Amino acid sequence: MKSDIQWLLERWQLPAAAIPAVEALLQAEDNGSTAVTIDPNSAKILQEVFTHNNAPLRVMELDGCHYLQATTHQLKETAIRECLLKAANSDPLPLPHEFESVCKQLFPAASAEDPQLQALRMAWERPICCITGGPGTGKTYTLARILALFEQVKQSDSDSPYPYFLCAPTGKAAQRMRDAMIECLNSMQADLSEGSRQHLSDAANNASTLHRLLGYNPATMACRLKRLPEHAVVVVDECSMLDLNLWHALLSKLPPHHYHLILLGDPQQLES
């Protein structure tokens, strides 16, 4: 922190009165936040200092409050917001003609209002969907049937199989998802052809950390992966554990047109 403050003092002639606000931001970043509220006087001083587009920090005003944030974090948040808005405003993918029959096969006792059935529909129609719930609420059960839907539709259309990428923020979480998916797939022998079950089992066995999938280096925040393939189906478990930099890395590597990003997580687990 001291080296960061010293650099700001030397490079940007940071006034001493603004140092507490910058120290508060650096401390907040260490605790996982990307911005910090500051008083109007500090905001005025910092706005006068950081006026250039290449300034390392930026002052924002929202609902009468002033915030200080690193420029790189603000740019990444903007890129994430634009990606999510583009996905939210995209036209829904038309449902395949066999959708209803597949749903009845995968969820024979479900009503039209069943949340798991709604998740199945959303995962198909939208490029990004989020399945939330605490432990034991059926997230993996629902995910296995979402992927079964993708397999059955591709099989009936005689197209090449979807490329599946299952990942999680940590190796332990990836292992748990791998084991849970294999267990679910083994119980679905009547719902999947041998080829589809093998394809999904291979995807589950290849579940990895998100860092490995992207070739992500936390020190440089660079990725070896250039882009995920078109029609990729990407599943991220424990998504509440992703920080801003990892979210930005993931979304920036999605294919430009056709993809499905399925996020799983417990809304009560972490604040992020």
mmCIF file of C-alpha atoms in Angstrom:
data_model
loop_
_atom_site.group_PDB
_atom_site.id
_atom_site.type_symbol
_atom_site.label_atom_id
_atom_site.label_comp_id
_atom_site.label_asym_id
_atom_site.label_seq_id
_atom_site.Cartn_x
_atom_site.Cartn_y
_atom_site.Cartn_z
ATOM 1 C CA MET A 1 0.000 0.000 0.000
ATOM 2 C CA LYS A 2 2.823 2.409 0.876
ATOM 3 C CA SER A 3 4.440 1.955 -2.544
ATOM 4 C CA ASP A 4 1.105 2.683 -4.253
ATOM 5 C CA ILE A 5 0.643 5.857 -2.223
ATOM 6 C CA GLN A 6 4.230 6.932 -2.917
ATOM 7 C CA TRP A 7 3.726 6.455 -6.660
ATOM 8 C CA LEU A 8 0.564 8.574 -6.596
ATOM 9 C CA LEU A 9 2.369 11.275 -4.629
ATOM 10 C CA GLU A 10 5.262 11.396 -7.082
ATOM 11 C CA ARG A 11 3.460 10.784 -10.412
ATOM 12 C CA TRP A 12 0.196 12.641 -9.808
ATOM 13 C CA GLN A 13 1.166 15.125 -7.087
ATOM 14 C CA LEU A 14 -1.534 13.713 -4.849
ATOM 15 C CA PRO A 15 -2.387 16.254 -2.118
ATOM 16 C CA ALA A 16 -1.896 15.064 1.443
ATOM 17 C CA ALA A 17 -5.562 15.766 2.225
ATOM 18 C CA ALA A 18 -6.614 13.086 -0.286
ATOM 19 C CA ILE A 19 -4.337 10.345 1.028
ATOM 20 C CA PRO A 20 -6.883 8.937 3.556
ATOM 21 C CA ALA A 21 -9.438 8.389 0.756
ATOM 22 C CA VAL A 22 -6.883 6.561 -1.390
ATOM 23 C CA GLU A 23 -5.756 4.463 1.570
ATOM 24 C CA ALA A 24 -9.393 3.556 2.218
ATOM 25 C CA LEU A 25 -9.759 2.404 -1.401
ATOM 26 C CA LEU A 26 -6.613 0.264 -1.270
ATOM 27 C CA GLN A 27 -7.825 -1.319 1.962
ATOM 28 C CA ALA A 28 -11.256 -1.955 0.453
ATOM 29 C CA GLU A 29 -9.650 -3.642 -2.558
ATOM 30 C CA ASP A 30 -7.689 -5.911 -0.234
ATOM 31 C CA ASN A 31 -11.033 -6.912 1.301
ATOM 32 C CA GLY A 32 -12.628 -7.685 -2.067
ATOM 33 C CA SER A 33 -14.427 -4.419 -2.874
ATOM 34 C CA THR A 34 -13.807 -2.393 -6.029
ATOM 35 C CA ALA A 35 -14.889 1.073 -4.837
ATOM 36 C CA VAL A 36 -15.208 3.102 -1.667
ATOM 37 C CA THR A 37 -17.402 6.012 -0.642
ATOM 38 C CA ILE A 38 -15.567 9.301 -0.016
ATOM 39 C CA ASP A 39 -16.576 12.658 1.416
ATOM 40 C CA PRO A 40 -17.401 15.597 -0.914
ATOM 41 C CA ASN A 41 -14.195 17.465 -0.029
ATOM 42 C CA SER A 42 -11.981 14.500 -0.949
ATOM 43 C CA ALA A 43 -14.048 13.978 -4.096
ATOM 44 C CA LYS A 44 -13.423 17.557 -5.191
ATOM 45 C CA ILE A 45 -9.686 17.302 -4.567
ATOM 46 C CA LEU A 46 -9.353 13.985 -6.370
ATOM 47 C CA GLN A 47 -11.439 15.137 -9.336
ATOM 48 C CA GLU A 48 -9.023 18.027 -9.804
ATOM 49 C CA VAL A 49 -6.032 15.673 -9.687
ATOM 50 C CA PHE A 50 -7.308 12.828 -11.856
ATOM 51 C CA THR A 51 -8.690 14.712 -14.850
ATOM 52 C CA HIS A 52 -6.946 12.769 -17.634
ATOM 53 C CA ASN A 53 -8.408 9.705 -19.356
ATOM 54 C CA ASN A 54 -5.331 7.698 -18.402
ATOM 55 C CA ALA A 55 -5.610 8.588 -14.709
ATOM 56 C CA PRO A 56 -5.343 5.517 -12.425
ATOM 57 C CA LEU A 57 -8.310 6.532 -10.253
ATOM 58 C CA ARG A 58 -11.724 7.964 -10.986
ATOM 59 C CA VAL A 59 -14.336 9.737 -8.887
ATOM 60 C CA MET A 60 -17.986 8.892 -9.548
ATOM 61 C CA GLU A 61 -21.196 10.343 -8.203
ATOM 62 C CA LEU A 62 -24.275 8.173 -7.797
ATOM 63 C CA ASP A 63 -27.459 9.063 -5.938
ATOM 64 C CA GLY A 64 -25.748 11.945 -4.200
ATOM 65 C CA CYS A 65 -22.801 9.838 -2.961
ATOM 66 C CA HIS A 66 -19.209 10.073 -4.164
ATOM 67 C CA TYR A 67 -17.156 6.977 -4.906
ATOM 68 C CA LEU A 68 -13.490 6.400 -5.620
ATOM 69 C CA GLN A 69 -12.513 3.533 -7.880
ATOM 70 C CA ALA A 70 -9.528 2.308 -9.854
ATOM 71 C CA THR A 71 -9.947 3.114 -13.551
ATOM 72 C CA THR A 72 -9.179 -0.472 -14.574
ATOM 73 C CA HIS A 73 -11.956 -1.735 -12.308
ATOM 74 C CA GLN A 74 -14.435 0.784 -13.664
ATOM 75 C CA LEU A 75 -13.636 -0.190 -17.255
ATOM 76 C CA LYS A 76 -14.058 -3.875 -16.450
ATOM 77 C CA GLU A 77 -17.364 -3.271 -14.661
ATOM 78 C CA THR A 78 -18.573 -1.335 -17.704
ATOM 79 C CA ALA A 79 -17.580 -4.173 -20.039
ATOM 80 C CA ILE A 80 -19.331 -6.732 -17.817
ATOM 81 C CA ARG A 81 -22.484 -4.608 -17.669
ATOM 82 C CA GLU A 82 -22.533 -4.218 -21.456
ATOM 83 C CA CYS A 83 -22.130 -7.961 -21.967
ATOM 84 C CA LEU A 84 -24.955 -8.768 -19.552
ATOM 85 C CA LEU A 85 -27.242 -6.129 -21.071
ATOM 86 C CA LYS A 86 -26.568 -7.459 -24.565
ATOM 87 C CA ALA A 87 -27.462 -10.965 -23.397
ATOM 88 C CA ALA A 88 -30.582 -9.760 -21.564
ATOM 89 C CA ASN A 89 -31.811 -7.776 -24.573
ATOM 90 C CA SER A 90 -31.139 -10.490 -27.157
ATOM 91 C CA ASP A 91 -34.046 -12.255 -28.821
ATOM 92 C CA PRO A 92 -34.942 -15.568 -27.168
ATOM 93 C CA LEU A 93 -33.765 -18.635 -29.045
ATOM 94 C CA PRO A 94 -36.828 -20.382 -30.513
ATOM 95 C CA LEU A 95 -37.800 -23.516 -28.636
ATOM 96 C CA PRO A 96 -37.231 -26.740 -30.596
ATOM 97 C CA HIS A 97 -40.368 -28.553 -31.668
ATOM 98 C CA GLU A 98 -39.562 -31.463 -29.382
ATOM 99 C CA PHE A 99 -39.102 -29.219 -26.317
ATOM 100 C CA GLU A 100 -42.372 -30.138 -24.602
ATOM 101 C CA SER A 101 -41.919 -33.864 -25.061
ATOM 102 C CA VAL A 102 -38.334 -33.732 -23.786
ATOM 103 C CA CYS A 103 -39.478 -31.719 -20.750
ATOM 104 C CA LYS A 104 -42.108 -34.322 -19.910
ATOM 105 C CA GLN A 105 -39.487 -37.015 -20.212
ATOM 106 C CA LEU A 106 -36.957 -35.223 -18.001
ATOM 107 C CA PHE A 107 -39.468 -33.805 -15.472
ATOM 108 C CA PRO A 108 -42.483 -36.141 -15.656
ATOM 109 C CA ALA A 109 -44.156 -34.815 -12.486
ATOM 110 C CA ALA A 110 -43.428 -31.106 -13.005
ATOM 111 C CA SER A 111 -46.091 -28.480 -13.632
ATOM 112 C CA ALA A 112 -45.628 -25.592 -16.051
ATOM 113 C CA GLU A 113 -44.767 -23.301 -13.108
ATOM 114 C CA ASP A 114 -42.111 -25.620 -11.691
ATOM 115 C CA PRO A 115 -38.868 -23.620 -11.154
ATOM 116 C CA GLN A 116 -36.733 -26.439 -12.552
ATOM 117 C CA LEU A 117 -38.816 -26.539 -15.712
ATOM 118 C CA GLN A 118 -38.545 -22.760 -16.003
ATOM 119 C CA ALA A 119 -34.774 -23.082 -15.632
ATOM 120 C CA LEU A 120 -34.761 -25.595 -18.471
ATOM 121 C CA ARG A 121 -36.619 -23.167 -20.711
ATOM 122 C CA MET A 122 -34.457 -20.193 -19.754
ATOM 123 C CA ALA A 123 -31.212 -22.091 -20.261
ATOM 124 C CA TRP A 124 -32.280 -22.851 -23.818
ATOM 125 C CA GLU A 125 -33.787 -19.476 -24.721
ATOM 126 C CA ARG A 126 -31.229 -17.132 -23.164
ATOM 127 C CA PRO A 127 -27.451 -16.922 -23.632
ATOM 128 C CA ILE A 128 -26.936 -16.471 -19.877
ATOM 129 C CA CYS A 129 -28.972 -17.987 -17.078
ATOM 130 C CA CYS A 130 -28.399 -18.328 -13.351
ATOM 131 C CA ILE A 131 -29.593 -21.227 -11.194
ATOM 132 C CA THR A 132 -29.512 -20.422 -7.497
ATOM 133 C CA GLY A 133 -30.256 -22.325 -4.337
ATOM 134 C CA GLY A 134 -28.707 -23.663 -1.189
ATOM 135 C CA PRO A 135 -27.146 -27.106 -0.729
ATOM 136 C CA GLY A 136 -29.465 -29.960 -1.658
ATOM 137 C CA THR A 137 -31.992 -27.821 -3.570
ATOM 138 C CA GLY A 138 -31.412 -29.598 -6.886
ATOM 139 C CA LYS A 139 -29.038 -27.331 -8.813
ATOM 140 C CA THR A 140 -26.951 -30.204 -10.180
ATOM 141 C CA TYR A 141 -30.092 -32.296 -10.787
ATOM 142 C CA THR A 142 -31.488 -29.451 -12.897
ATOM 143 C CA LEU A 143 -28.183 -28.843 -14.667
ATOM 144 C CA ALA A 144 -27.905 -32.487 -15.732
ATOM 145 C CA ARG A 145 -31.346 -32.276 -17.337
ATOM 146 C CA ILE A 146 -30.543 -28.976 -19.038
ATOM 147 C CA LEU A 147 -27.527 -30.602 -20.667
ATOM 148 C CA ALA A 148 -29.656 -33.643 -21.527
ATOM 149 C CA LEU A 149 -32.024 -31.294 -23.369
ATOM 150 C CA PHE A 150 -29.120 -29.882 -25.371
ATOM 151 C CA GLU A 151 -27.968 -33.402 -26.189
ATOM 152 C CA GLN A 152 -31.384 -34.617 -27.321
ATOM 153 C CA VAL A 153 -32.023 -31.586 -29.516
ATOM 154 C CA LYS A 154 -28.599 -31.819 -31.162
ATOM 155 C CA GLN A 155 -29.053 -35.530 -31.681
ATOM 156 C CA SER A 156 -32.428 -35.059 -33.362
ATOM 157 C CA ASP A 157 -31.065 -32.249 -35.557
ATOM 158 C CA SER A 158 -28.098 -34.416 -36.603
ATOM 159 C CA ASP A 159 -25.710 -31.557 -35.791
ATOM 160 C CA SER A 160 -22.309 -31.868 -34.205
ATOM 161 C CA PRO A 161 -22.401 -32.162 -30.396
ATOM 162 C CA TYR A 162 -22.249 -29.080 -28.250
ATOM 163 C CA PRO A 163 -18.817 -28.342 -26.783
ATOM 164 C CA TYR A 164 -19.341 -28.407 -23.002
ATOM 165 C CA PHE A 165 -17.050 -26.711 -20.511
ATOM 166 C CA LEU A 166 -17.729 -27.354 -16.825
ATOM 167 C CA CYS A 167 -15.695 -25.353 -14.358
ATOM 168 C CA ALA A 168 -15.565 -23.780 -10.917
ATOM 169 C CA PRO A 169 -13.354 -21.207 -9.178
ATOM 170 C CA THR A 170 -11.425 -23.804 -7.154
ATOM 171 C CA GLY A 171 -10.185 -27.327 -7.719
ATOM 172 C CA LYS A 172 -12.229 -28.629 -4.788
ATOM 173 C CA ALA A 173 -15.436 -27.098 -6.182
ATOM 174 C CA ALA A 174 -14.669 -28.517 -9.633
ATOM 175 C CA GLN A 175 -14.198 -31.978 -8.103
ATOM 176 C CA ARG A 176 -17.526 -31.736 -6.252
ATOM 177 C CA MET A 177 -19.304 -30.732 -9.464
ATOM 178 C CA ARG A 178 -17.618 -33.584 -11.347
ATOM 179 C CA ASP A 179 -18.740 -36.174 -8.795
ATOM 180 C CA ALA A 180 -22.287 -34.791 -8.526
ATOM 181 C CA MET A 181 -22.719 -34.670 -12.305
ATOM 182 C CA ILE A 182 -21.482 -38.240 -12.783
ATOM 183 C CA GLU A 183 -23.921 -39.420 -10.109
ATOM 184 C CA CYS A 184 -26.808 -37.606 -11.828
ATOM 185 C CA LEU A 185 -25.896 -38.912 -15.267
ATOM 186 C CA ASN A 186 -25.681 -42.494 -13.984
ATOM 187 C CA SER A 187 -29.268 -42.173 -12.769
ATOM 188 C CA MET A 188 -30.480 -40.957 -16.193
ATOM 189 C CA GLN A 189 -29.880 -44.067 -18.278
ATOM 190 C CA ALA A 190 -33.489 -44.101 -19.467
ATOM 191 C CA ASP A 191 -33.330 -40.439 -20.531
ATOM 192 C CA LEU A 192 -30.130 -40.447 -22.585
ATOM 193 C CA SER A 193 -28.677 -42.486 -25.397
ATOM 194 C CA GLU A 194 -25.387 -44.226 -24.697
ATOM 195 C CA GLY A 195 -23.569 -41.706 -26.902
ATOM 196 C CA SER A 196 -25.105 -38.682 -25.201
ATOM 197 C CA ARG A 197 -24.440 -40.045 -21.734
ATOM 198 C CA GLN A 198 -20.828 -40.725 -22.676
ATOM 199 C CA HIS A 199 -20.438 -37.233 -24.150
ATOM 200 C CA LEU A 200 -21.777 -35.605 -20.992
ATOM 201 C CA SER A 201 -19.748 -37.941 -18.761
ATOM 202 C CA ASP A 202 -16.607 -36.930 -20.626
ATOM 203 C CA ALA A 203 -17.496 -33.268 -20.097
ATOM 204 C CA ALA A 204 -18.067 -33.886 -16.381
ATOM 205 C CA ASN A 205 -14.802 -35.782 -16.002
ATOM 206 C CA ASN A 206 -12.997 -32.881 -17.665
ATOM 207 C CA ALA A 207 -14.428 -30.317 -15.218
ATOM 208 C CA SER A 208 -11.651 -27.942 -14.219
ATOM 209 C CA THR A 209 -10.977 -24.665 -12.523
ATOM 210 C CA LEU A 210 -11.989 -21.576 -14.446
ATOM 211 C CA HIS A 211 -8.340 -20.485 -14.299
ATOM 212 C CA ARG A 212 -7.315 -23.624 -16.168
ATOM 213 C CA LEU A 213 -10.088 -23.300 -18.743
ATOM 214 C CA LEU A 214 -9.096 -19.730 -19.593
ATOM 215 C CA GLY A 215 -5.382 -20.133 -19.008
ATOM 216 C CA TYR A 216 -5.792 -17.248 -16.587
ATOM 217 C CA ASN A 217 -2.802 -15.787 -14.755
ATOM 218 C CA PRO A 218 -3.924 -13.868 -11.633
ATOM 219 C CA ALA A 219 -0.634 -11.970 -11.480
ATOM 220 C CA THR A 220 -1.004 -10.461 -14.958
ATOM 221 C CA MET A 221 -4.788 -11.005 -15.371
ATOM 222 C CA ALA A 222 -4.024 -12.286 -18.886
ATOM 223 C CA CYS A 223 -5.495 -15.406 -20.520
ATOM 224 C CA ARG A 224 -3.822 -17.883 -22.861
ATOM 225 C CA LEU A 225 -7.215 -18.802 -24.321
ATOM 226 C CA LYS A 226 -8.118 -16.610 -27.289
ATOM 227 C CA ARG A 227 -11.815 -17.450 -27.481
ATOM 228 C CA LEU A 228 -14.221 -20.239 -26.582
ATOM 229 C CA PRO A 229 -15.724 -21.979 -29.635
ATOM 230 C CA GLU A 230 -19.069 -21.063 -31.158
ATOM 231 C CA HIS A 231 -22.055 -22.822 -29.548
ATOM 232 C CA ALA A 232 -20.038 -23.409 -26.382
ATOM 233 C CA VAL A 233 -22.058 -24.421 -23.329
ATOM 234 C CA VAL A 234 -20.141 -23.109 -20.326
ATOM 235 C CA VAL A 235 -21.168 -24.082 -16.794
ATOM 236 C CA VAL A 236 -19.691 -22.233 -13.816
ATOM 237 C CA ASP A 237 -20.438 -23.633 -10.382
ATOM 238 C CA GLU A 238 -19.951 -21.643 -7.150
ATOM 239 C CA CYS A 239 -20.117 -18.454 -9.217
ATOM 240 C CA SER A 240 -20.394 -16.248 -6.124
ATOM 241 C CA MET A 241 -16.682 -16.918 -5.593
ATOM 242 C CA LEU A 242 -15.668 -15.142 -8.820
ATOM 243 C CA ASP A 243 -14.079 -11.734 -8.412
ATOM 244 C CA LEU A 244 -14.306 -8.817 -10.837
ATOM 245 C CA ASN A 245 -11.164 -9.722 -12.777
ATOM 246 C CA LEU A 246 -12.212 -13.339 -13.282
ATOM 247 C CA TRP A 247 -15.736 -12.327 -14.346
ATOM 248 C CA HIS A 248 -14.259 -9.977 -16.914
ATOM 249 C CA ALA A 249 -11.852 -12.633 -18.172
ATOM 250 C CA LEU A 250 -14.662 -15.184 -18.571
ATOM 251 C CA LEU A 251 -17.125 -12.913 -20.352
ATOM 252 C CA SER A 252 -14.447 -11.526 -22.679
ATOM 253 C CA LYS A 253 -13.672 -15.049 -23.924
ATOM 254 C CA LEU A 254 -17.237 -16.043 -24.793
ATOM 255 C CA PRO A 255 -17.905 -16.473 -28.521
ATOM 256 C CA PRO A 256 -19.403 -13.355 -30.130
ATOM 257 C CA HIS A 257 -22.676 -14.858 -31.339
ATOM 258 C CA HIS A 258 -23.779 -18.291 -30.124
ATOM 259 C CA TYR A 259 -23.158 -19.555 -26.612
ATOM 260 C CA HIS A 260 -24.874 -20.635 -23.402
ATOM 261 C CA LEU A 261 -23.430 -19.594 -20.048
ATOM 262 C CA ILE A 262 -25.061 -21.390 -17.121
ATOM 263 C CA LEU A 263 -24.191 -20.056 -13.682
ATOM 264 C CA LEU A 264 -24.815 -22.005 -10.479
ATOM 265 C CA GLY A 265 -24.487 -20.706 -6.957
ATOM 266 C CA ASP A 266 -25.857 -20.159 -3.511
ATOM 267 C CA PRO A 267 -27.077 -16.539 -3.079
ATOM 268 C CA GLN A 268 -26.451 -16.782 0.671
ATOM 269 C CA GLN A 269 -22.881 -18.013 0.393
ATOM 270 C CA LEU A 270 -20.826 -14.879 -0.356
ATOM 271 C CA GLU A 271 -21.622 -11.204 -0.734
ATOM 272 C CA SER A 272 -20.080 -10.986 -4.230
#
